[in-house]
PDB file of C-alpha atoms in Angstrom:
ATOM      1  CA  MET A1022     130.817  85.268 115.076  1.00  0.00           C
ATOM      2  CA  LYS A1023     129.565  81.817 116.087  1.00  0.00           C
ATOM      3  CA  THR A1024     127.664  83.294 119.026  1.00  0.00           C
ATOM      4  CA  GLU A1025     125.986  85.842 116.728  1.00  0.00           C
ATOM      5  CA  LYS A1026     125.055  83.097 114.247  1.00  0.00           C
ATOM      6  CA  LYS A1027     123.560  80.998 117.025  1.00  0.00           C
ATOM      7  CA  LYS A1028     121.524  83.969 118.255  1.00  0.00           C
ATOM      8  CA  SER A1029     120.373  84.692 114.710  1.00  0.00           C
ATOM      9  CA  MET A1030     119.384  81.057 114.180  1.00  0.00           C
ATOM     10  CA  ALA A1031     117.555  80.939 117.519  1.00  0.00           C
ATOM     11  CA  GLY A1032     115.694  84.125 116.595  1.00  0.00           C
ATOM     12  CA  ARG A1033     114.627  82.640 113.252  1.00  0.00           C
ATOM     13  CA  VAL A1034     113.449  79.435 114.912  1.00  0.00           C
ATOM     14  CA  ILE A1035     111.372  81.397 117.435  1.00  0.00           C
ATOM     15  CA  LEU A1036     109.963  83.567 114.661  1.00  0.00           C
ATOM     16  CA  TRP A1037     108.967  80.536 112.591  1.00  0.00           C
ATOM     17  CA  MET A1038     107.384  78.854 115.604  1.00  0.00           C
ATOM     18  CA  VAL A1039     105.322  81.976 116.322  1.00  0.00           C
ATOM     19  CA  LEU A1040     104.274  82.260 112.652  1.00  0.00           C
ATOM     20  CA  ILE A1041     103.307  78.581 112.496  1.00  0.00           C
ATOM     21  CA  LEU A1042     101.272  78.936 115.696  1.00  0.00           C
ATOM     22  CA  VAL A1043      99.453  81.981 114.304  1.00  0.00           C
ATOM     23  CA  ALA A1044      98.825  80.160 111.001  1.00  0.00           C
ATOM     24  CA  VAL A1045      97.366  77.146 112.806  1.00  0.00           C
ATOM     25  CA  ILE A1046      95.100  79.363 114.896  1.00  0.00           C
ATOM     26  CA  GLN A1047      93.888  81.143 111.763  1.00  0.00           C
ATOM     27  CA  ILE A1048      93.349  77.994 109.699  1.00  0.00           C
ATOM     28  CA  PHE A1049      91.856  75.821 112.455  1.00  0.00           C
ATOM     29  CA  PRO A1050      88.254  77.167 112.128  1.00  0.00           C
ATOM     30  CA  LEU A1051      88.228  76.123 108.455  1.00  0.00           C
ATOM     31  CA  ILE A1052      89.594  72.684 109.307  1.00  0.00           C
ATOM     32  CA  TRP A1053      87.004  72.346 112.082  1.00  0.00           C
ATOM     33  CA  LEU A1054      84.207  73.411 109.699  1.00  0.00           C
ATOM     34  CA  VAL A1055      85.146  70.911 106.988  1.00  0.00           C
ATOM     35  CA  ASP A1056      85.724  68.135 109.540  1.00  0.00           C
ATOM     36  CA  PHE A1057      82.274  68.510 111.097  1.00  0.00           C
ATOM     37  CA  SER A1058      80.621  68.827 107.670  1.00  0.00           C
ATOM     38  CA  LEU A1059      81.871  65.337 106.724  1.00  0.00           C
ATOM     39  CA  ALA A1060      80.573  63.642 109.873  1.00  0.00           C
ATOM     40  CA  SER A1061      77.114  62.421 110.745  1.00  0.00           C
ATOM     41  CA  SER A1062      74.822  64.323 113.102  1.00  0.00           C
ATOM     42  CA  ASN A1063      75.164  61.572 115.682  1.00  0.00           C
ATOM     43  CA  GLU A1064      78.901  62.210 115.849  1.00  0.00           C
ATOM     44  CA  MET A1065      78.537  65.941 116.505  1.00  0.00           C
ATOM     45  CA  PHE A1066      78.466  65.677 120.284  1.00  0.00           C
ATOM     46  CA  THR A1067      82.039  64.686 120.963  1.00  0.00           C
ATOM     47  CA  SER A1068      84.434  65.718 123.688  1.00  0.00           C
ATOM     48  CA  GLY A1069      87.287  66.359 121.248  1.00  0.00           C
ATOM     49  CA  LEU A1070      87.909  69.421 119.111  1.00  0.00           C
ATOM     50  CA  LEU A1071      87.834  67.355 115.917  1.00  0.00           C
ATOM     51  CA  ILE A1072      85.913  64.296 114.766  1.00  0.00           C
ATOM     52  CA  ILE A1073      87.244  61.248 113.005  1.00  0.00           C
ATOM     53  CA  PRO A1074      84.135  60.135 111.073  1.00  0.00           C
ATOM     54  CA  GLU A1075      83.470  56.412 110.891  1.00  0.00           C
ATOM     55  CA  LYS A1076      82.309  57.056 107.329  1.00  0.00           C
ATOM     56  CA  ILE A1077      82.726  60.266 105.364  1.00  0.00           C
ATOM     57  CA  GLN A1078      79.270  61.694 104.756  1.00  0.00           C
ATOM     58  CA  TRP A1079      79.454  63.210 101.258  1.00  0.00           C
ATOM     59  CA  GLY A1080      75.653  63.204 101.285  1.00  0.00           C
ATOM     60  CA  ASN A1081      75.758  66.275 103.543  1.00  0.00           C
ATOM     61  CA  TYR A1082      77.157  68.290 100.660  1.00  0.00           C
ATOM     62  CA  VAL A1083      74.638  66.808  98.228  1.00  0.00           C
ATOM     63  CA  LYS A1084      71.758  67.927 100.468  1.00  0.00           C
ATOM     64  CA  ALA A1085      73.361  71.332 100.964  1.00  0.00           C
ATOM     65  CA  PHE A1086      73.833  71.758  97.222  1.00  0.00           C
ATOM     66  CA  THR A1087      70.360  70.675  96.159  1.00  0.00           C
ATOM     67  CA  ASP A1088      68.067  71.711  99.025  1.00  0.00           C
ATOM     68  CA  GLY A1089      69.697  75.067  99.748  1.00  0.00           C
ATOM     69  CA  HIS A1090      69.120  76.689  96.338  1.00  0.00           C
ATOM     70  CA  PHE A1091      72.896  76.888  96.186  1.00  0.00           C
ATOM     71  CA  LEU A1092      73.292  77.468  92.450  1.00  0.00           C
ATOM     72  CA  GLN A1093      70.666  80.219  92.348  1.00  0.00           C
ATOM     73  CA  TYR A1094      72.114  82.066  95.334  1.00  0.00           C
ATOM     74  CA  LEU A1095      75.653  81.571  94.016  1.00  0.00           C
ATOM     75  CA  LYS A1096      74.639  83.074  90.672  1.00  0.00           C
ATOM     76  CA  ASN A1097      73.092  86.083  92.432  1.00  0.00           C
ATOM     77  CA  SER A1098      76.173  86.583  94.604  1.00  0.00           C
ATOM     78  CA  VAL A1099      78.543  86.400  91.642  1.00  0.00           C
ATOM     79  CA  LEU A1100      76.400  88.768  89.568  1.00  0.00           C
ATOM     80  CA  ILE A1101      75.898  91.375  92.303  1.00  0.00           C
ATOM     81  CA  ASN A1102      79.508  91.283  93.488  1.00  0.00           C
ATOM     82  CA  GLY A1103      80.831  91.320  89.920  1.00  0.00           C
ATOM     83  CA  LEU A1104      78.783  94.400  89.042  1.00  0.00           C
ATOM     84  CA  ALA A1105      79.805  96.071  92.318  1.00  0.00           C
ATOM     85  CA  VAL A1106      83.488  95.496  91.567  1.00  0.00           C
ATOM     86  CA  LEU A1107      83.106  96.833  88.009  1.00  0.00           C
ATOM     87  CA  LEU A1108      81.264  99.984  89.117  1.00  0.00           C
ATOM     88  CA  VAL A1109      83.679 100.636  91.982  1.00  0.00           C
ATOM     89  CA  LEU A1110      86.651 100.394  89.620  1.00  0.00           C
ATOM     90  CA  ILE A1111      85.179 102.721  86.989  1.00  0.00           C
ATOM     91  CA  ILE A1112      83.975 105.348  89.476  1.00  0.00           C
ATOM     92  CA  SER A1113      87.094 105.258  91.670  1.00  0.00           C
ATOM     93  CA  ILE A1114      89.465 105.623  88.707  1.00  0.00           C
ATOM     94  CA  MET A1115      87.546 108.611  87.342  1.00  0.00           C
ATOM     95  CA  ALA A1116      87.146 110.179  90.802  1.00  0.00           C
ATOM     96  CA  ALA A1117      90.835 109.706  91.623  1.00  0.00           C
ATOM     97  CA  TYR A1118      91.865 111.320  88.337  1.00  0.00           C
ATOM     98  CA  ALA A1119      89.445 114.211  88.831  1.00  0.00           C
ATOM     99  CA  CYS A1120      90.670 114.877  92.373  1.00  0.00           C
ATOM    100  CA  LYS A1121      94.414 114.479  91.739  1.00  0.00           C
ATOM    101  CA  ARG A1122      95.009 115.629  88.171  1.00  0.00           C
ATOM    102  CA  MET A1123      92.287 118.118  87.323  1.00  0.00           C
ATOM    103  CA  LYS A1124      92.590 121.652  88.711  1.00  0.00           C
ATOM    104  CA  TRP A1125      89.332 122.876  90.246  1.00  0.00           C
ATOM    105  CA  LYS A1126      88.551 124.657  93.504  1.00  0.00           C
ATOM    106  CA  LEU A1127      86.739 121.905  95.387  1.00  0.00           C
ATOM    107  CA  SER A1128      88.897 118.943  94.352  1.00  0.00           C
ATOM    108  CA  GLY A1129      90.500 118.558  97.797  1.00  0.00           C
ATOM    109  CA  THR A1130      87.202 119.090  99.602  1.00  0.00           C
ATOM    110  CA  VAL A1131      85.387 116.519  97.467  1.00  0.00           C
ATOM    111  CA  LYS A1132      88.168 113.999  98.008  1.00  0.00           C
ATOM    112  CA  THR A1133      88.046 114.542 101.779  1.00  0.00           C
ATOM    113  CA  ILE A1134      84.262 114.137 101.853  1.00  0.00           C
ATOM    114  CA  LEU A1135      84.489 110.900  99.854  1.00  0.00           C
ATOM    115  CA  LEU A1136      87.219 109.516 102.106  1.00  0.00           C
ATOM    116  CA  LEU A1137      85.137 110.314 105.202  1.00  0.00           C
ATOM    117  CA  GLY A1138      82.869 107.504 104.044  1.00  0.00           C
ATOM    118  CA  MET A1139      85.390 105.062 105.541  1.00  0.00           C
ATOM    119  CA  MET A1140      84.332 106.282 108.998  1.00  0.00           C
ATOM    120  CA  ILE A1141      80.639 105.428 108.510  1.00  0.00           C
ATOM    121  CA  PRO A1142      79.628 101.870 109.507  1.00  0.00           C
ATOM    122  CA  ILE A1143      77.801 100.228 106.629  1.00  0.00           C
ATOM    123  CA  HIS A1144      74.943  99.020 108.840  1.00  0.00           C
ATOM    124  CA  ALA A1145      74.319 102.472 110.330  1.00  0.00           C
ATOM    125  CA  THR A1146      72.427 103.339 107.145  1.00  0.00           C
ATOM    126  CA  LEU A1147      70.039 100.374 107.185  1.00  0.00           C
ATOM    127  CA  LEU A1148      66.903 102.244 108.255  1.00  0.00           C
ATOM    128  CA  PRO A1149      67.419 105.440 106.180  1.00  0.00           C
ATOM    129  CA  ASN A1150      68.254 103.410 103.087  1.00  0.00           C
ATOM    130  CA  TYR A1151      65.247 101.165 103.588  1.00  0.00           C
ATOM    131  CA  LYS A1152      62.905 104.160 103.771  1.00  0.00           C
ATOM    132  CA  ILE A1153      64.448 105.687 100.642  1.00  0.00           C
ATOM    133  CA  TYR A1154      64.333 102.403  98.714  1.00  0.00           C
ATOM    134  CA  ASN A1155      60.737 101.854  99.777  1.00  0.00           C
ATOM    135  CA  MET A1156      59.754 105.295  98.476  1.00  0.00           C
ATOM    136  CA  LEU A1157      61.543 104.637  95.165  1.00  0.00           C
ATOM    137  CA  ASN A1158      60.265 101.042  94.869  1.00  0.00           C
ATOM    138  CA  LEU A1159      63.813  99.690  94.918  1.00  0.00           C
ATOM    139  CA  THR A1160      63.345  97.168  97.726  1.00  0.00           C
ATOM    140  CA  ASP A1161      63.647  93.545  96.641  1.00  0.00           C
ATOM    141  CA  THR A1162      65.629  94.568  93.548  1.00  0.00           C
ATOM    142  CA  ILE A1163      69.280  94.180  92.598  1.00  0.00           C
ATOM    143  CA  TRP A1164      69.783  97.933  93.136  1.00  0.00           C
ATOM    144  CA  ALA A1165      68.929  97.623  96.823  1.00  0.00           C
ATOM    145  CA  LEU A1166      72.228  95.769  97.324  1.00  0.00           C
ATOM    146  CA  LEU A1167      74.276  97.176  94.476  1.00  0.00           C
ATOM    147  CA  ILE A1168      74.000 100.827  95.527  1.00  0.00           C
ATOM    148  CA  PRO A1169      75.229 100.437  99.142  1.00  0.00           C
ATOM    149  CA  TYR A1170      77.878  97.875  98.153  1.00  0.00           C
ATOM    150  CA  VAL A1171      79.343 100.339  95.657  1.00  0.00           C
ATOM    151  CA  ALA A1172      78.930 103.376  97.907  1.00  0.00           C
ATOM    152  CA  PHE A1173      80.686 101.853 100.909  1.00  0.00           C
ATOM    153  CA  SER A1174      83.506 100.364  98.814  1.00  0.00           C
ATOM    154  CA  LEU A1175      84.306 103.632  97.040  1.00  0.00           C
ATOM    155  CA  PRO A1176      86.198 105.476  99.846  1.00  0.00           C
ATOM    156  CA  GLN A1177      88.756 102.714 100.266  1.00  0.00           C
ATOM    157  CA  ALA A1178      89.057 102.298  96.487  1.00  0.00           C
ATOM    158  CA  LEU A1179      89.541 106.058  96.020  1.00  0.00           C
ATOM    159  CA  PHE A1180      92.257 106.100  98.684  1.00  0.00           C
ATOM    160  CA  LEU A1181      94.222 103.337  96.937  1.00  0.00           C
ATOM    161  CA  MET A1182      93.719 104.776  93.448  1.00  0.00           C
ATOM    162  CA  THR A1183      94.890 108.266  94.412  1.00  0.00           C
ATOM    163  CA  SER A1184      97.952 106.783  96.141  1.00  0.00           C
ATOM    164  CA  PHE A1185      98.963 104.952  92.980  1.00  0.00           C
ATOM    165  CA  LEU A1186      98.099 107.885  90.754  1.00  0.00           C
ATOM    166  CA  ASP A1187     100.683 110.021  92.575  1.00  0.00           C
ATOM    167  CA  SER A1188     103.419 107.704  91.284  1.00  0.00           C
ATOM    168  CA  ILE A1189     102.487 108.095  87.599  1.00  0.00           C
ATOM    169  CA  PRO A1190     104.485 110.859  85.865  1.00  0.00           C
ATOM    170  CA  ILE A1191     102.204 113.633  84.662  1.00  0.00           C
ATOM    171  CA  GLU A1192     104.488 114.052  81.635  1.00  0.00           C
ATOM    172  CA  LEU A1193     102.895 110.974  80.064  1.00  0.00           C
ATOM    173  CA  GLU A1194      99.505 112.665  80.096  1.00  0.00           C
ATOM    174  CA  GLU A1195     100.962 115.912  78.778  1.00  0.00           C
ATOM    175  CA  ALA A1196     102.503 114.017  75.883  1.00  0.00           C
ATOM    176  CA  ALA A1197      99.163 112.331  75.190  1.00  0.00           C
ATOM    177  CA  VAL A1198      97.435 115.726  75.105  1.00  0.00           C
ATOM    178  CA  MET A1199      99.997 116.986  72.592  1.00  0.00           C
ATOM    179  CA  ASP A1200      99.231 113.934  70.442  1.00  0.00           C
ATOM    180  CA  GLY A1201      95.551 114.865  70.445  1.00  0.00           C
ATOM    181  CA  CYS A1202      94.154 112.488  73.081  1.00  0.00           C
ATOM    182  CA  GLY A1203      90.900 113.443  74.762  1.00  0.00           C
ATOM    183  CA  ILE A1204      90.259 113.192  78.501  1.00  0.00           C
ATOM    184  CA  TYR A1205      88.509 109.817  78.366  1.00  0.00           C
ATOM    185  CA  ARG A1206      91.230 108.305  76.203  1.00  0.00           C
ATOM    186  CA  ILE A1207      93.883 109.572  78.608  1.00  0.00           C
ATOM    187  CA  VAL A1208      92.079 108.143  81.631  1.00  0.00           C
ATOM    188  CA  PHE A1209      91.187 104.728  80.224  1.00  0.00           C
ATOM    189  CA  GLN A1210      93.986 104.070  77.704  1.00  0.00           C
ATOM    190  CA  ILE A1211      96.977 105.845  79.276  1.00  0.00           C
ATOM    191  CA  VAL A1212      96.406 105.970  83.022  1.00  0.00           C
ATOM    192  CA  THR A1213      94.267 102.886  83.711  1.00  0.00           C
ATOM    193  CA  PRO A1214      96.776 100.285  82.378  1.00  0.00           C
ATOM    194  CA  MET A1215      99.390 101.722  84.764  1.00  0.00           C
ATOM    195  CA  LEU A1216      97.021 101.251  87.716  1.00  0.00           C
ATOM    196  CA  LYS A1217      96.954  97.444  87.422  1.00  0.00           C
ATOM    197  CA  PRO A1218      98.276  96.739  90.973  1.00  0.00           C
ATOM    198  CA  SER A1219      95.665  99.005  92.552  1.00  0.00           C
ATOM    199  CA  ILE A1220      92.928  97.660  90.260  1.00  0.00           C
ATOM    200  CA  ALA A1221      93.717  94.110  91.392  1.00  0.00           C
ATOM    201  CA  THR A1222      93.758  95.149  95.051  1.00  0.00           C
ATOM    202  CA  VAL A1223      90.501  97.107  94.856  1.00  0.00           C
ATOM    203  CA  SER A1224      88.761  94.295  92.955  1.00  0.00           C
ATOM    204  CA  ILE A1225      89.733  91.621  95.469  1.00  0.00           C
ATOM    205  CA  MET A1226      88.984  93.696  98.564  1.00  0.00           C
ATOM    206  CA  THR A1227      85.614  94.849  97.219  1.00  0.00           C
ATOM    207  CA  PHE A1228      84.672  91.273  96.364  1.00  0.00           C
ATOM    208  CA  LEU A1229      85.696  89.857  99.732  1.00  0.00           C
ATOM    209  CA  ASN A1230      84.092  92.682 101.748  1.00  0.00           C
ATOM    210  CA  ASN A1231      80.701  92.221 100.089  1.00  0.00           C
ATOM    211  CA  TRP A1232      80.651  88.458  99.541  1.00  0.00           C
ATOM    212  CA  ASN A1233      79.415  87.423 102.987  1.00  0.00           C
ATOM    213  CA  GLU A1234      77.360  90.550 103.719  1.00  0.00           C
ATOM    214  CA  PHE A1235      73.990  89.481 105.078  1.00  0.00           C
ATOM    215  CA  MET A1236      72.407  92.214 107.193  1.00  0.00           C
ATOM    216  CA  MET A1237      71.515  94.527 104.304  1.00  0.00           C
ATOM    217  CA  ALA A1238      70.478  91.630 102.073  1.00  0.00           C
ATOM    218  CA  SER A1239      68.069  90.321 104.709  1.00  0.00           C
ATOM    219  CA  THR A1240      66.678  93.840 105.267  1.00  0.00           C
ATOM    220  CA  TYR A1241      66.143  94.872 101.666  1.00  0.00           C
ATOM    221  CA  LEU A1242      65.219  91.531 100.042  1.00  0.00           C
ATOM    222  CA  SER A1243      62.042  89.572 100.669  1.00  0.00           C
ATOM    223  CA  SER A1244      61.718  87.186  97.710  1.00  0.00           C
ATOM    224  CA  SER A1245      64.289  84.632  96.592  1.00  0.00           C
ATOM    225  CA  LYS A1246      64.909  86.291  93.212  1.00  0.00           C
ATOM    226  CA  TRP A1247      67.990  88.255  94.300  1.00  0.00           C
ATOM    227  CA  LYS A1248      68.935  86.528  97.551  1.00  0.00           C
ATOM    228  CA  THR A1249      72.645  85.889  97.930  1.00  0.00           C
ATOM    229  CA  LEU A1250      74.626  82.916  99.178  1.00  0.00           C
ATOM    230  CA  PRO A1251      74.412  83.593 102.959  1.00  0.00           C
ATOM    231  CA  PHE A1252      70.657  82.944 102.714  1.00  0.00           C
ATOM    232  CA  SER A1253      71.468  79.249 102.167  1.00  0.00           C
ATOM    233  CA  VAL A1254      72.751  79.097 105.741  1.00  0.00           C
ATOM    234  CA  LEU A1255      69.650  80.863 107.068  1.00  0.00           C
ATOM    235  CA  GLU A1256      67.247  78.532 105.266  1.00  0.00           C
ATOM    236  CA  PHE A1257      69.044  75.410 106.463  1.00  0.00           C
ATOM    237  CA  THR A1258      68.990  76.479 110.095  1.00  0.00           C
ATOM    238  CA  GLY A1259      65.212  76.191 109.943  1.00  0.00           C
ATOM    239  CA  GLN A1260      64.812  73.295 107.536  1.00  0.00           C
ATOM    240  CA  TYR A1261      67.558  71.148 109.059  1.00  0.00           C
ATOM    241  CA  SER A1262      67.555  72.506 112.602  1.00  0.00           C
ATOM    242  CA  SER A1263      68.511  69.109 114.060  1.00  0.00           C
ATOM    243  CA  ASN A1264      70.885  68.055 111.276  1.00  0.00           C
ATOM    244  CA  TYR A1265      73.970  69.998 112.236  1.00  0.00           C
ATOM    245  CA  ALA A1266      76.247  68.189 109.794  1.00  0.00           C
ATOM    246  CA  VAL A1267      74.284  69.484 106.797  1.00  0.00           C
ATOM    247  CA  GLN A1268      74.377  73.000 108.247  1.00  0.00           C
ATOM    248  CA  PHE A1269      78.155  72.749 108.481  1.00  0.00           C
ATOM    249  CA  ALA A1270      78.244  71.605 104.848  1.00  0.00           C
ATOM    250  CA  VAL A1271      76.213  74.645 103.796  1.00  0.00           C
ATOM    251  CA  MET A1272      78.563  76.964 105.665  1.00  0.00           C
ATOM    252  CA  ALA A1273      81.574  75.276 104.068  1.00  0.00           C
ATOM    253  CA  LEU A1274      80.107  75.705 100.569  1.00  0.00           C
ATOM    254  CA  THR A1275      79.254  79.337 101.298  1.00  0.00           C
ATOM    255  CA  ALA A1276      82.751  80.136 102.537  1.00  0.00           C
ATOM    256  CA  ALA A1277      84.579  78.182  99.813  1.00  0.00           C
ATOM    257  CA  PRO A1278      84.466  80.784  96.965  1.00  0.00           C
ATOM    258  CA  ALA A1279      85.803  83.594  99.160  1.00  0.00           C
ATOM    259  CA  VAL A1280      88.517  81.361 100.619  1.00  0.00           C
ATOM    260  CA  ILE A1281      89.598  80.205  97.150  1.00  0.00           C
ATOM    261  CA  VAL A1282      89.735  83.781  95.832  1.00  0.00           C
ATOM    262  CA  TYR A1283      91.741  84.913  98.848  1.00  0.00           C
ATOM    263  CA  VAL A1284      94.223  82.016  98.691  1.00  0.00           C
ATOM    264  CA  ILE A1285      94.857  82.442  94.960  1.00  0.00           C
ATOM    265  CA  LEU A1286      95.063  86.250  94.939  1.00  0.00           C
ATOM    266  CA  ASN A1287      96.433  86.942  98.411  1.00  0.00           C
ATOM    267  CA  LYS A1288      99.789  88.115  97.060  1.00  0.00           C
ATOM    268  CA  HIS A1289      98.056  90.810  95.003  1.00  0.00           C
ATOM    269  CA  ILE A1290      96.288  92.148  98.109  1.00  0.00           C
ATOM    270  CA  THR A1291      99.524  92.315 100.113  1.00  0.00           C
ATOM    271  CA  LYS A1292     101.501  93.789  97.234  1.00  0.00           C
ATOM    272  CA  GLY A1293      98.860  96.343  96.323  1.00  0.00           C
ATOM    273  CA  VAL A1294      98.276  97.589  99.863  1.00  0.00           C
ATOM    274  CA  ALA A1295     102.042  97.805 100.557  1.00  0.00           C
ATOM    275  CA  MET A1296     102.755  99.680  97.311  1.00  0.00           C
ATOM    276  CA  GLY A1297      99.822 102.015  97.880  1.00  0.00           C
ATOM    277  CA  ALA A1298     100.988 102.813 101.393  1.00  0.00           C
ATOM    278  CA  VAL A1299     104.538 103.558 100.237  1.00  0.00           C
ATOM    279  CA  LYS A1300     103.498 105.596  97.222  1.00  0.00           C
ATOM    280  CA  GLY A1301     100.764 107.439  99.086  1.00  0.00           C
TER     281      GLY A1301
END
């Protein structure tokens, strides 16, 4: 018994050491980013991995906040990503219900076609979308980003929603029909509240996937009206090309919202994906 306990304890110690090592490797880039953002540009060229600043340079963040149009780009990012999350939730819930609960000939085919969207790289559609948007005068508008963000988030959202929908007893909907509920009331008042874990997971994953997207934004947007937060980094690389500390501060500010959302809501992502995989 003692030998087995020692082996079990040794296994736990090794497991914890491996997990701590992985955690340090994952977190180190953020520590490195914040560390360099608080130093002066003269201290950038050091032989060590990290810098111990002689004086913490909070002014780097002040310049990044004021000169990088941070508030405007942050507002655009929050608005576009918020609308994308809302539209993805509404469409995916209705599509999942139509494909899993309603009886019609092409329900399985439509679901398969929608799920095939997960195989298409989002940037493979840059040129076709640009030509279409240009013909429809949608370039440099909020729709130029909103449409592809929603379209490429839908397959994953549909997959999770249908997995959760399988676990909801159909008898609840039958009882609602007998009580006189219409289809929209069943979907949004009966079914949707029971999809809370998948709604949380889809919301977080859609937000994080689109938050730092830059390639489409730089292709479809030309004016600063709808530019998103990654443009702050691009503008500072030209304006402060020799001031690396300020550039690090801009990158830290840009990454902060996504990191905060992930840290606070990480358990919902893990729980939702695990439950969806089991129930699906």
